[in-house]
C-alpha cells in the first residue's frame, strides 16, 4: 500500500523534476542573481584579499600602517586576472576620482619591481599620501552593500554612515517610480472606463453581434505586440492617419502632438491592455444568472436601479481582478513607452534597461528590478486572492 | 475447493475511514450476483478491489483458487463495464472492441473476425466505423458491454452500468444482459443501487450497509424473509412496526402489536420471548375482507384510500396503530371511515430483532 | 436613444481595437519610403526588401530557429510536468504550479536583467542556446496551462478501462492518454511558438547581434528609422500568428466537442 503510493509519487517527481530543475536554474537563479547583484560588492575585496583583512582595523586617520601598505603591494603583485583587476579599478574610481590614473601608475611599477616587498608606495606616487584614496579603498572592502538599494530610492549614506536623501538634482528614481504608478493608474482607469461598459454590452448581446465584440477583443490579443505598437506609431505620428483625418475635416490646423508624449503612451497601452480588463469582467457577468435582472425588475426596480443595485455590484469582482491585472502588467511595461513615449514618459522598466544594457550598472539595475519584482509579486498575490482562477486570460 | 471468487475477510480503509469491513463473500462460476446498497456503502470500492484498481488494506481475494489481490488490473482478465461506459473517444467502435484482443496479441485476422462476431451479437455491426461520440447512450452502453465480453474474460464486473439510461432503455438492457448471462454462462458481479434491477436480474443479491453485508441470498428469500431491519426497509416497501414478542415456538412468534392487537409471524434468528422487536409486513400481502383459515386478522378502520393506477393504497388505522395495504383496484370498493378486517398469513410476515 | 448610444459606443471601441491592425497592413504594399497614408502606389518593394535585405532575412531565420528551439524545449518539459502534476500524487502541487506560471507574471525587464547577469556567468550570453533557454522559460507556462487542461479533460475511468482490458501502464499511456492529450500538447506548442515569436525584451538583454529576431529587429527599426519594411514584417507576423491562432482555436473546438459528446450527461 505505502509502496504503491511511494512508487506513484516518485514517478510523478521524475516527470516534474526536469522542469523543476530547468526553472530553478534558468528562472529562479537569474532572479536571485539580479537580487545579489544589487547587494554584493566584492569586486575590490576579491582582488585585494590581504589588504581587506588588515585595512578594516585602520581608523581612517592619516594613512594606513606599513603592514597594510605591504599587503596592498602584495595583492597587486598577485593579481593576475586582468578582468577582475579592471573591475576593481572601475569600482574604486567611481568611489574616488583619480584612482584610475593612480593605479595606472602604481600597478606597472609594482609588477616591474624585482623585489616587490621593498616597494614603497609613497615613492612610486606621492598621491598615496592622500587619505582620500585610502578611505575609498577601505570603504570598498565590505563584500555587501546597501548602496544600490538606497540609490534606487534616491538615498545614500553620508560620511558618518547615516542614511540621507540624495540631492534633488542627483537622481530621479522616485520621480520615475511615481510616474510609473501614475501612468499605470491612468491606463487602468481608462481600461476600466471602457472595459466595464464594453463587457456589459457584449454580455447583453447575442448572436453575431456578441461574436464581433468578442472577436475585436481577442484578435488584438493574438496579434504581435510589436505589430500593435508599430501600428500606433503609424497612426499617432504627425503625418499619421488621425492627424490627417482631423485636419481633413477642419477640426485642427496643425497636427496635434500625439506621439512621444504621455498621451500616446496611454492610448497605446490602453489598447494593448484592454482585453485583460474586458475578459475577466465578461466572464463574471456571464456567470450572473440571466434572470436576476428581470427578477429585480419584477420586484419593482426600474432598469437603472436594477443596474445599480444588481448588475454593477455583481460585476465588481471582475472589475477588481481586471484592474489588478492591468495595473500589474502596466507597471512593468517596457516596449510601448520605449517606442511611443518621450524622454519624460519613461517608466521604471526603461530605467532598469538603461542601467543594465546602457551603463552596465548591474547593481542599480538589480536594486530597481528588485523593487519592481516585489511590487508585482504583491499585486499578483492580491490578484490570486480575488480572482477564482489564477490563470491569466489569453493563456 | 475454494469458490470461484472469494473475498476472505477483506477490509479497505481510506486514511482513517474504513469503507469495507472484514468482508467475506463467495461467488460461484456462472453466477449473477448483485451488490446492492445505499450510496457510499462501499459497493464500488469492492468492485474496484476485485478489478485491481484498489488494493485491500487487509485480507485476500481469490479467483479460481489463485490469490489475485497483488495482481495489477491488466493481469486479472476481468471485463469491467463502467457507469459512464469509458469508451475510447479517439477510436472507432471496431477499434474499441478490438483493443482487448490486441492486448492479448490475438492474430490480426482473428481479431477482425471476433470483433465482427461480437458486434453482430449486440446487433451493432453497422456502427463499427463510428466514433463513440456519434452513438446514442444505449448504443454506447452496448459497445462497452461488447468490449468487456469480447476477450472472454472469466468475470464481468459492472458498476451501475444502466444508471445513465432512461427507464425504458434501462429495462430493455436489463433483459439483454440477463439473456447474455444465460446464453454465454458468464459470471457477473453487478453493482446497483436500484433494488428492482437487482431483484429482476440476479441469481443472488448481496445487500450492503456501511461496508458490511447485511444479507446475501437469492432475490425471493431477500424479499420474503429479510434477515435484518435494514434489508426489510431497503428492499421493496414494508410496514415496519415495533412489537413485543410474547412467545417463540419453532420459528413462529406470537407478538403483540399495540392497540390490543396481536398476530403470529415468522420469527427471525435470535428472537426470544419478552423482547421488543420489529415486525415487517409487505403491503401487498395484506388482504381486506375475507379471512382464510389460519390467517392473522386485525380489525381496522380505513383512514384513506389512494389511487395509483394499477393498484390502490389503503391506509388502515386503529388508535395509534397504522398499516398500509396494497390492493387490486377491482378487489373491492373501500370507503373512508368504514371498518374492515385486514388479514395476512403468518408465513408472509417476519419478526426481526431490533 | 439608449440603443443608439450603445451602438455608437460598441462600434467606436471595436474600431479602436481593430483599426491599428487594419491600418498597418496596407502600408506593407506602399511604394513610398514613408509609412504614411495616402498610399501613392502599390508595390511589392518592401516585401521584397524584407525577404532579401540581410538584416531582415537573418532576423526571420533567427526567429524560426529560436522559436523552434524554445518550442521544443518548452513543449517537452511542460508536457512532462503536466503529466507529473496530474494525479495529485505530489505534495504541494499548488505551489509547483504557481512557480511554473510565474514567468507570465514577472516583468520581462526584471527577468531580462537576471538572465543577462546569469547567462554571462555561464558563458551563454549572446549564444543561440542562451536565447532559446530564455524564451523557453517564458513559453513553459503556456504549455503547462494548455496540456494540463487537456489532461484534466480525460476521464480517469477511460484509462482504467484500458487497464482492465489488459493494457499495461505503458500501453495505456501510449494508446489512450497520449492520443487524448495530443491536441493540448499541440496547442501548447503553438502558444509557445507565438510567444517566442513576439518576445522582445528578454531578447534585448540576452541576444547578441547574431541572434536578432524579427521582433527585435522591428523594435530597433521602429526606434531608429521606421520604414515600410516594418509594415511588411507586421504583415508577415500577423499572417503567421493568425494561422497559428486559427489552428489552436480549431484544436480547442474539436477537443471540446468530443469531450461534450462522450460525457453521458450530454446524450
Ligand atoms: N479514493 C477514495 N478516498 C477516500 N475515500 C473514498 C475513496 N473512494 C471512496 N471513498 C469513500 O468510500 C465510501 C464508499 O465509496 P463507494 O464509492 O464504494 O460507495 P458506493 O457504494 O459505490 O456508492 P454509490 O452508490 O454512491 O456509487 C464513500 O464514503 C467514499 O466517500
Ligand atoms: Mg459507486
PDB file of C-alpha atoms in Angstrom, chain A residues 47 49-50 72-81 110-111:
ATOM      1  CA  UNK A  47      41.224  41.107  -5.862  1.00  0.00           C
ATOM      2  CA  UNK A  49      42.032  39.887  -0.004  1.00  0.00           C
ATOM      3  CA  UNK A  50      45.117  40.583   2.141  1.00  0.00           C
ATOM      4  CA  UNK A  72      48.334  46.072  -0.693  1.00  0.00           C
ATOM      5  CA  UNK A  73      51.507  45.781  -2.747  1.00  0.00           C
ATOM      6  CA  UNK A  74      51.489  42.033  -2.298  1.00  0.00           C
ATOM      7  CA  UNK A  75      47.874  41.843  -3.526  1.00  0.00           C
ATOM      8  CA  UNK A  76      48.658  43.943  -6.569  1.00  0.00           C
ATOM      9  CA  UNK A  77      51.582  41.688  -7.406  1.00  0.00           C
ATOM     10  CA  UNK A  78      49.462  38.591  -7.046  1.00  0.00           C
ATOM     11  CA  UNK A  79      46.545  39.942  -9.134  1.00  0.00           C
ATOM     12  CA  UNK A  80      46.878  38.153 -12.449  1.00  0.00           C
ATOM     13  CA  UNK A  81      43.221  38.187 -13.585  1.00  0.00           C
ATOM     14  CA  UNK A 110      54.795  47.199  -8.575  1.00  0.00           C
ATOM     15  CA  UNK A 111      54.752  44.450 -11.152  1.00  0.00           C
TER      16      UNK A 111
END
